[in-house]
mmCIF file of C-alpha atoms and ligand atoms in Angstrom:
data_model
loop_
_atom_site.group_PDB
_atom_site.id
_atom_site.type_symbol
_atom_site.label_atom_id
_atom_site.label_comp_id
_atom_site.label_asym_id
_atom_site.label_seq_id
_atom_site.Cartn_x
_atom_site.Cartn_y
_atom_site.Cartn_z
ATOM 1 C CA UNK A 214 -64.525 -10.705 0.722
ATOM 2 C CA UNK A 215 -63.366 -9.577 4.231
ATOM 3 C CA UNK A 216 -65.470 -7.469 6.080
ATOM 4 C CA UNK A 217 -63.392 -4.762 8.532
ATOM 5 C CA UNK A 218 -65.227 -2.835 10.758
ATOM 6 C CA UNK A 219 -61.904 -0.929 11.425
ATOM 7 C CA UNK A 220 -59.637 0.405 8.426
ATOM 8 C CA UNK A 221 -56.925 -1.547 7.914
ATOM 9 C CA UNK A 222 -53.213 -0.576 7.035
ATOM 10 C CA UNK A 223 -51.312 -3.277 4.955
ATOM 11 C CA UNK A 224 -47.667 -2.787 5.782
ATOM 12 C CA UNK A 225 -44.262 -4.928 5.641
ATOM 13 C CA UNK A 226 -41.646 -5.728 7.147
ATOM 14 C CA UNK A 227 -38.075 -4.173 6.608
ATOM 15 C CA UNK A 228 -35.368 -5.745 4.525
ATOM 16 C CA UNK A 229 -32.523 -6.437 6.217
ATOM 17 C CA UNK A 230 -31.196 -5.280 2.258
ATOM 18 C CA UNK A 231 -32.926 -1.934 2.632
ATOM 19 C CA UNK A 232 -29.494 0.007 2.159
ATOM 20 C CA UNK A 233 -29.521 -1.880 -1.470
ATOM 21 C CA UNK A 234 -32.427 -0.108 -2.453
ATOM 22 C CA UNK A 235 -33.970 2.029 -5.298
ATOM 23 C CA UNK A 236 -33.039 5.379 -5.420
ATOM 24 C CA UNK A 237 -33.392 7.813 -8.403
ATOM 25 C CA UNK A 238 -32.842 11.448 -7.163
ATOM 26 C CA UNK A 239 -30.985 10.814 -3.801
ATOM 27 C CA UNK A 240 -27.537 9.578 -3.809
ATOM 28 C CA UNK A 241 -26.840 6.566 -1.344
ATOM 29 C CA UNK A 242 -25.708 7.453 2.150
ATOM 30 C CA UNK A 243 -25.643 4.620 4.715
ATOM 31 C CA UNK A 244 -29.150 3.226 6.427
ATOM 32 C CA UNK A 245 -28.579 2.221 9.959
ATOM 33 C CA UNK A 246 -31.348 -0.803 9.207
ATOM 34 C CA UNK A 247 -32.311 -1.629 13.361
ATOM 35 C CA UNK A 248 -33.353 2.764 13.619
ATOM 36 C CA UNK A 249 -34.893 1.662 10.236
ATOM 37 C CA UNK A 250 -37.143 -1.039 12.029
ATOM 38 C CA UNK A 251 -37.750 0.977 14.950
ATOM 39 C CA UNK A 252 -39.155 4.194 12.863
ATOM 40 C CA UNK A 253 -41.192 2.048 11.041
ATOM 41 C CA UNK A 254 -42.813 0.438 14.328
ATOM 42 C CA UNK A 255 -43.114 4.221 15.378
ATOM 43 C CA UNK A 256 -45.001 4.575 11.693
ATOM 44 C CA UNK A 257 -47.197 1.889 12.440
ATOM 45 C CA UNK A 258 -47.970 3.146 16.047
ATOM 46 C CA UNK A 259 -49.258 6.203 14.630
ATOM 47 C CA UNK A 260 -51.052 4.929 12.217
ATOM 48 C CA UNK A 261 -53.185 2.901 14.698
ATOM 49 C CA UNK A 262 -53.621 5.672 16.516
ATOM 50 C CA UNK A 263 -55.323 7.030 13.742
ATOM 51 C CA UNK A 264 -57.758 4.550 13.777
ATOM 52 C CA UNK A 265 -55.911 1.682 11.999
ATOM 53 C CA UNK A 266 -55.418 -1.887 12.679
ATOM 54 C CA UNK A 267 -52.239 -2.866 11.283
ATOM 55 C CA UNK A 268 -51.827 -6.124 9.140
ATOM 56 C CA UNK A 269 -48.550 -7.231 8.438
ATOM 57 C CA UNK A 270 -48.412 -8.889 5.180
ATOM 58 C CA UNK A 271 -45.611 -11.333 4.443
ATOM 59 C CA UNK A 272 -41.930 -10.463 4.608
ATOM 60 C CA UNK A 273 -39.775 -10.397 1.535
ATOM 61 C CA UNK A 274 -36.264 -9.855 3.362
ATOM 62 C CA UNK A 275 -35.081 -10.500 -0.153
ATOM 63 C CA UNK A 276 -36.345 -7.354 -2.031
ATOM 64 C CA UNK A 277 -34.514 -4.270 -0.675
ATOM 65 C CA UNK A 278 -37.794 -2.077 -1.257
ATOM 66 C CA UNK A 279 -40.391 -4.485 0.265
ATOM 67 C CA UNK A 280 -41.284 -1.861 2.709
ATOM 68 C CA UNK A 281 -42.614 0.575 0.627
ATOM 69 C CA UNK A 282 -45.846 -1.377 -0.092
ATOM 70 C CA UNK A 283 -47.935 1.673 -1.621
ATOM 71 C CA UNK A 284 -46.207 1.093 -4.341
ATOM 72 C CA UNK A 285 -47.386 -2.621 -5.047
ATOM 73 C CA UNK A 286 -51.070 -1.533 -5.320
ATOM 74 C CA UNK A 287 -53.418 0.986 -5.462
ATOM 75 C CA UNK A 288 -57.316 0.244 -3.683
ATOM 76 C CA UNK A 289 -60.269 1.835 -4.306
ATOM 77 C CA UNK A 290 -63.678 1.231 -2.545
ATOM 78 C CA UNK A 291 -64.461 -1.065 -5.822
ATOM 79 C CA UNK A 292 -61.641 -2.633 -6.456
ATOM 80 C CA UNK A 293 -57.834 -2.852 -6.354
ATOM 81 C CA UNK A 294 -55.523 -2.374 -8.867
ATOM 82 C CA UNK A 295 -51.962 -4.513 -8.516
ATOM 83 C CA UNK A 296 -49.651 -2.737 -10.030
ATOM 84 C CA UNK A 297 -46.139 -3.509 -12.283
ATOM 85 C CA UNK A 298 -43.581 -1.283 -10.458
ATOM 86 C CA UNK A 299 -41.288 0.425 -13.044
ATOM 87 C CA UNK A 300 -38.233 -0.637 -11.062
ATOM 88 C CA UNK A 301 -37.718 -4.157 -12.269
ATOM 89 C CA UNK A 302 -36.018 -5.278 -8.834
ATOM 90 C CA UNK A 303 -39.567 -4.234 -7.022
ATOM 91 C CA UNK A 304 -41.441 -6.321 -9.555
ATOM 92 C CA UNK A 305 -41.762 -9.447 -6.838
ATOM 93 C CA UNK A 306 -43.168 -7.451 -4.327
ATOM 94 C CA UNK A 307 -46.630 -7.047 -5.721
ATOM 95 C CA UNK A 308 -46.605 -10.877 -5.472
ATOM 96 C CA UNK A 309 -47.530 -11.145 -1.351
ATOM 97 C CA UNK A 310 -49.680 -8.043 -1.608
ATOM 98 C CA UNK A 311 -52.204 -9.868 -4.021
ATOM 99 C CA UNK A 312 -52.333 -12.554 -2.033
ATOM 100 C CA UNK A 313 -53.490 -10.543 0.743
ATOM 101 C CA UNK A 314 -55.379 -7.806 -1.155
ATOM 102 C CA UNK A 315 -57.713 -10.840 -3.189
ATOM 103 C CA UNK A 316 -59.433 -10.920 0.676
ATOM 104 C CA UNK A 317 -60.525 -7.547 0.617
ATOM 105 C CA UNK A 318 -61.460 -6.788 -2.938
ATOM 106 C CA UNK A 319 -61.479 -8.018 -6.738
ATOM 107 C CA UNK A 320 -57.786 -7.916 -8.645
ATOM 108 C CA UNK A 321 -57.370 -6.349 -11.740
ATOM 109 C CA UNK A 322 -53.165 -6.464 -13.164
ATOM 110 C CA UNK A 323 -51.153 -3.896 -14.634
ATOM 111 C CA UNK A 324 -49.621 -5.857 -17.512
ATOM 112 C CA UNK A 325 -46.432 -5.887 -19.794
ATOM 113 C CA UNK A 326 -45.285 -3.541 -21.171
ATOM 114 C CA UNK A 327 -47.351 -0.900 -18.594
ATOM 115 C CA UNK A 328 -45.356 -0.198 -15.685
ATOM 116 C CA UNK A 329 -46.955 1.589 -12.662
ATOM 117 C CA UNK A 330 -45.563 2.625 -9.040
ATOM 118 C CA UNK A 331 -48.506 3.340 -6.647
ATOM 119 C CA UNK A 332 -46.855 6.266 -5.018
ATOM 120 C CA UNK A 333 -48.108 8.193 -8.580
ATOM 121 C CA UNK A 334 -51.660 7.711 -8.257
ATOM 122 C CA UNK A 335 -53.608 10.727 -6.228
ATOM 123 C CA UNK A 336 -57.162 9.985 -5.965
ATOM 124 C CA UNK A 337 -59.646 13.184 -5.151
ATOM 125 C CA UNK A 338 -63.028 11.563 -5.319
ATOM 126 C CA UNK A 339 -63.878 10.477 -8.915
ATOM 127 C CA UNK A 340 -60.528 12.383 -10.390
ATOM 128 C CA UNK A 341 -57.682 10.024 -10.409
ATOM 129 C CA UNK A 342 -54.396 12.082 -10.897
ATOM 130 C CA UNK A 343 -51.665 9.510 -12.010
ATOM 131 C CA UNK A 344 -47.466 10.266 -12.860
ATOM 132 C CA UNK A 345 -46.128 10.035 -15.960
ATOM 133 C CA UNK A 346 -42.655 9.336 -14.462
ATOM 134 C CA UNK A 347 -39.476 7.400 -14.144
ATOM 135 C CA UNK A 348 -41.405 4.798 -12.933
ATOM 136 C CA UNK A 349 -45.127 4.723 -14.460
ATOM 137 C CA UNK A 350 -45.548 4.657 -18.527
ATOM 138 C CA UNK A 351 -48.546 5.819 -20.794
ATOM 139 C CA UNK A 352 -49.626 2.677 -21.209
ATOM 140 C CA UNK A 353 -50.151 1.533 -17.551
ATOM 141 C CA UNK A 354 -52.268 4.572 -17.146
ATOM 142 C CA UNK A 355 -54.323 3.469 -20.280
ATOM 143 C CA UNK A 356 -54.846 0.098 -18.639
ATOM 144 C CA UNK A 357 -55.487 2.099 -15.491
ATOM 145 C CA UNK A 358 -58.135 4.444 -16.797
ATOM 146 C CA UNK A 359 -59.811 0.865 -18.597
ATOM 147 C CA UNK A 360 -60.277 -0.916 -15.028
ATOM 148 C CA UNK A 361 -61.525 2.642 -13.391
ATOM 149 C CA UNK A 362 -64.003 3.406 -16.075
ATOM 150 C CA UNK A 363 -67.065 1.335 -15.082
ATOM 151 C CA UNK A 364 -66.970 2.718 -11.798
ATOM 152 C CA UNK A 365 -67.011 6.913 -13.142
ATOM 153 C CA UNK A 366 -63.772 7.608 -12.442
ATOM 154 C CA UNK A 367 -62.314 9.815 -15.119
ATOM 155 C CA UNK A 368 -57.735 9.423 -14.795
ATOM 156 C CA UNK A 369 -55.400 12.461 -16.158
ATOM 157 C CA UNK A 370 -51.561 11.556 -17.064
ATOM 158 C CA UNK A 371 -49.438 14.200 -14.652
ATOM 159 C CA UNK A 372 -45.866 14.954 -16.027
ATOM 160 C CA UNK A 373 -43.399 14.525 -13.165
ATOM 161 C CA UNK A 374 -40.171 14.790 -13.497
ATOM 162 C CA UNK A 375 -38.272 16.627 -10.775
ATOM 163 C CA UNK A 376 -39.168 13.869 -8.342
ATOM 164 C CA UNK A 377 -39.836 10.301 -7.574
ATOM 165 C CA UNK A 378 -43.386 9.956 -7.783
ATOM 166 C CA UNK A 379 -46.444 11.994 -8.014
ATOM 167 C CA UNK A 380 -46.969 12.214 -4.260
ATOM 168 C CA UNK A 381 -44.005 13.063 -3.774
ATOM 169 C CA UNK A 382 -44.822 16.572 -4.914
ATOM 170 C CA UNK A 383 -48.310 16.407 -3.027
ATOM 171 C CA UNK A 384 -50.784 15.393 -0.484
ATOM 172 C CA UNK A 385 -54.386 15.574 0.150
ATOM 173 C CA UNK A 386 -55.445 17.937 3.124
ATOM 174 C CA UNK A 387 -58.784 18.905 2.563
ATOM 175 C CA UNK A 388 -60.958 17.893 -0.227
ATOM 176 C CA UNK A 389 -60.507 21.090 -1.817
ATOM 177 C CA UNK A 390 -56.985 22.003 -0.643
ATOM 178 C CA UNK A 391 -53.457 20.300 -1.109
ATOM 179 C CA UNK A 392 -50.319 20.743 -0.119
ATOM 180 C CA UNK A 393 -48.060 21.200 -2.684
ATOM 181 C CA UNK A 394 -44.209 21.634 -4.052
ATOM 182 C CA UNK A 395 -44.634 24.293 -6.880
ATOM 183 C CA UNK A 396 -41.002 23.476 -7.906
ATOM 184 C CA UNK A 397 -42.296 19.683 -8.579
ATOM 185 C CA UNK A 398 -45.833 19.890 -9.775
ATOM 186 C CA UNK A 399 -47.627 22.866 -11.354
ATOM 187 C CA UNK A 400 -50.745 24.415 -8.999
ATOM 188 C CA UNK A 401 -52.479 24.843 -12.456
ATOM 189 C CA UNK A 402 -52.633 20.789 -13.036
ATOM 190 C CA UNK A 403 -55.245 21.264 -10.094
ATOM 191 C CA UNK A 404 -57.548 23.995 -11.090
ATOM 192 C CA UNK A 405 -60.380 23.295 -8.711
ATOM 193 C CA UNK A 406 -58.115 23.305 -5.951
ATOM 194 C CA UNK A 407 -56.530 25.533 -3.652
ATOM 195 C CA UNK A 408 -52.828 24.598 -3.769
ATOM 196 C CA UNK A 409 -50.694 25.694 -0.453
ATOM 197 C CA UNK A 410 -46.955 25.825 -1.406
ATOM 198 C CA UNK A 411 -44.760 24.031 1.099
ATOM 199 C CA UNK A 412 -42.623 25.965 2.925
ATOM 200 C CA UNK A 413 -39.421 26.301 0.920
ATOM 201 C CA UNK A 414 -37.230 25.041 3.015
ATOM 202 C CA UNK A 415 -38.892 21.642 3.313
ATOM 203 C CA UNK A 416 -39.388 20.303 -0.439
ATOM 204 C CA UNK A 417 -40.350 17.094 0.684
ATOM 205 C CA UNK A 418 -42.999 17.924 3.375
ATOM 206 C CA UNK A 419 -45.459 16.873 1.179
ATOM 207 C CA UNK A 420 -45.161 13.790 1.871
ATOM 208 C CA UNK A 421 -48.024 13.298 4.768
ATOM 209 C CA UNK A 422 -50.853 11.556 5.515
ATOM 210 C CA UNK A 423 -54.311 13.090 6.586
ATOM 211 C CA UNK A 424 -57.293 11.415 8.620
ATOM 212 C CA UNK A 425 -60.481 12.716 10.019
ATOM 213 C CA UNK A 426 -58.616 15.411 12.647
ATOM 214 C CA UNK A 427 -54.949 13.680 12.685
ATOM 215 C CA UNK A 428 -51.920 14.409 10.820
ATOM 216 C CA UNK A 429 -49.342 12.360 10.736
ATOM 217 C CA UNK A 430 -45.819 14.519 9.080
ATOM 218 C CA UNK A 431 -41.869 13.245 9.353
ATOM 219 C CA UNK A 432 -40.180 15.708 12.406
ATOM 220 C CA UNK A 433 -37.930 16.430 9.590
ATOM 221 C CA UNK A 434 -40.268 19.345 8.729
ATOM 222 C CA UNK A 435 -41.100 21.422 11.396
ATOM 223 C CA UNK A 436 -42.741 24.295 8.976
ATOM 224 C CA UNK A 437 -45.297 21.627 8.178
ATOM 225 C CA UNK A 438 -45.911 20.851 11.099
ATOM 226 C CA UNK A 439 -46.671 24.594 12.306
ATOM 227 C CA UNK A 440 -48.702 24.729 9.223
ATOM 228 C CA UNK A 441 -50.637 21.965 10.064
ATOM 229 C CA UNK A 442 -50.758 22.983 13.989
ATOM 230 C CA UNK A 443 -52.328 26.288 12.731
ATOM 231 C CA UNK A 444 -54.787 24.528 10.780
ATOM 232 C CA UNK A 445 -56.046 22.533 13.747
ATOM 233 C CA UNK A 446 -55.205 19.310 12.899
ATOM 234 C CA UNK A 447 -53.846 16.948 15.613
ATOM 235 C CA UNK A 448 -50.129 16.232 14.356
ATOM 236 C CA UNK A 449 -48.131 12.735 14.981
ATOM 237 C CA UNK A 450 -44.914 13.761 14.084
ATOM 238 C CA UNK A 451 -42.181 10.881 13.673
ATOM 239 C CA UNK A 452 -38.718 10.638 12.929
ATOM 240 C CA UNK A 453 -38.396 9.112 9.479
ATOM 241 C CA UNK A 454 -35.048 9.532 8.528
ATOM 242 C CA UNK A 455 -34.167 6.074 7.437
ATOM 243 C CA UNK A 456 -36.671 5.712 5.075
ATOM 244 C CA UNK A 457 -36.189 9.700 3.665
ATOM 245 C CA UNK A 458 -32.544 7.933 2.841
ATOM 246 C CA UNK A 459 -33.964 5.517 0.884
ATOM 247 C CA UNK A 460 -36.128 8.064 -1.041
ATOM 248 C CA UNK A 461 -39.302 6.999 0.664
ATOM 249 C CA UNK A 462 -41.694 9.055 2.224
ATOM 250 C CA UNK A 463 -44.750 8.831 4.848
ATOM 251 C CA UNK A 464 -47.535 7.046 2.194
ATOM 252 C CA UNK A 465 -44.840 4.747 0.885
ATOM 253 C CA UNK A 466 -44.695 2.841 4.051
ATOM 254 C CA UNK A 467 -48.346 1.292 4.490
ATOM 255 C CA UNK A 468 -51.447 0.603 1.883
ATOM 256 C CA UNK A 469 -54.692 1.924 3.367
ATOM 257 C CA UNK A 470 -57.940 0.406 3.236
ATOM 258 C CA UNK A 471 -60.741 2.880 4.586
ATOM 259 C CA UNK A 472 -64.135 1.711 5.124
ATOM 260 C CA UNK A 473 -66.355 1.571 2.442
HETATM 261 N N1 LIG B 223 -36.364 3.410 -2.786
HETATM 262 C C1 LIG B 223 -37.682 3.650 -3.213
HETATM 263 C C2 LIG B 223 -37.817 3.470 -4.680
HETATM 264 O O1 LIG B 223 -36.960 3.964 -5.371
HETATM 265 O O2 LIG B 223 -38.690 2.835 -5.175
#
């Protein structure tokens, strides 16, 4: 296995079929695909600022959704899980990601019939939070909870229905407090939690990514950002509006691999 001494963020390249992609609860409005490749290069900027070193894994310029890598596998400190995204067109993109991730940890594989996106699993320590949605089944959380279990951590099945994916609806601030879209995802599925609403205005401001004192948030929401300002955190905001038209938000883009 790889040793980092930095984290590493897995990310890919965009598809030059990106406007061909997925969407669900967006209807399809035109992607201007070279602001596409520049926002993502922004992304990736940021996150090495963060503390990051960015591996690119392979291209696959012939799967629209290639960039949205979180959703090809989820890691945890023990292992990784490679998942079966319910989209059957995203199905070859979890291909390159194994290759890459079998460096860093040991495989386990969501198998047929279970279908799992990764942008529906929240982890908060030992509690793995996963969507039952559009795109992840019952029985791909079953085989998720089976390849967690030896290493404590206990999953629960999350209804979501109003959105995309689980973290859509959420992110991670503190250990005890998350961000969260009350129209989306019920503050009582978290009882141990303190659950901030989003600001109203900005349903999909949720969709951010926290590290030690940074905060990286699209400049589409600039209630967030306040939010986060006031809280102290150090904010990267970056245009993402490419990648909001293809119903992707700021986790989608990269898979992270902290140190362990
Ligand atoms: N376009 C992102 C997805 O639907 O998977």
């Amino acid at each position: 296995m790889a040793v980092t001494e930095k984290p590493v963020a897995l990310t890919r390249a965009v598809s030059p079929l990106l406007g061909s992609c997925e969407l669900t609860h967006l209807g399809r409005t035109k992607i201007d695909l070279e602001l596409a490749a520049e926002q993502h290069s922004d992304y990736e900027k940021a996150l090495e600022k963060m503390g990051y070193v960015i591996r690119r894994i392979p291209e696959t310029p012939h799967l629209p959704d290639g960039v949205f890598v979180e959703d090809t596998a989820v890691v945890f400190p023990e292992i990784a899980i490679i998942t079966r995204p319910g989209a059957e067109s995203r199905r070859p993109e979890t291909e390159t990601m194994a290759e890459v991730l079998t460096e860093y940890r040991k495989l386990e594989f969501i198998q047929s019939p279970g279908t799992l996106d990764g942008g529906d699993v929240l982890t908060l320590g030992k509690e793995v939070y996963v969507g039952l949605s559009t795109r992840t089944n019952k029985q791909a959380i079953k085989q998720f909870a089976e390849f967690l279990k030896p290493f404590g951590y206990n999953v629960t099945a999350v209804p979501v229905t109003k959105c995309l994916h689980l973290k859509t609806a959420i992110a991670v601030i503190e250990d005890d407090l998350l961000l969260i879209n009350p129209e989306w995802l019920h503050p009582a599925t978290f009882p141990d939690h303190h659950c901030e609403p989003v600001h109203p205005e900005e349903p999909y401001g949720t969709n951010l990514l926290r590290k030690n004192h940074w905060a990286l948030c699209s400049s589409a929401f600039p209630h967030t950002i306040d939010w986060l300002n006031a809280r102290g955190y150090s904010v990267l905001d970056i245009d993402q509006s490419e990648m909001a038209k293809a119903e992707a938000g700021l986790t989608c883009c990269s898979v992270l691999l902290d140190l362990v």
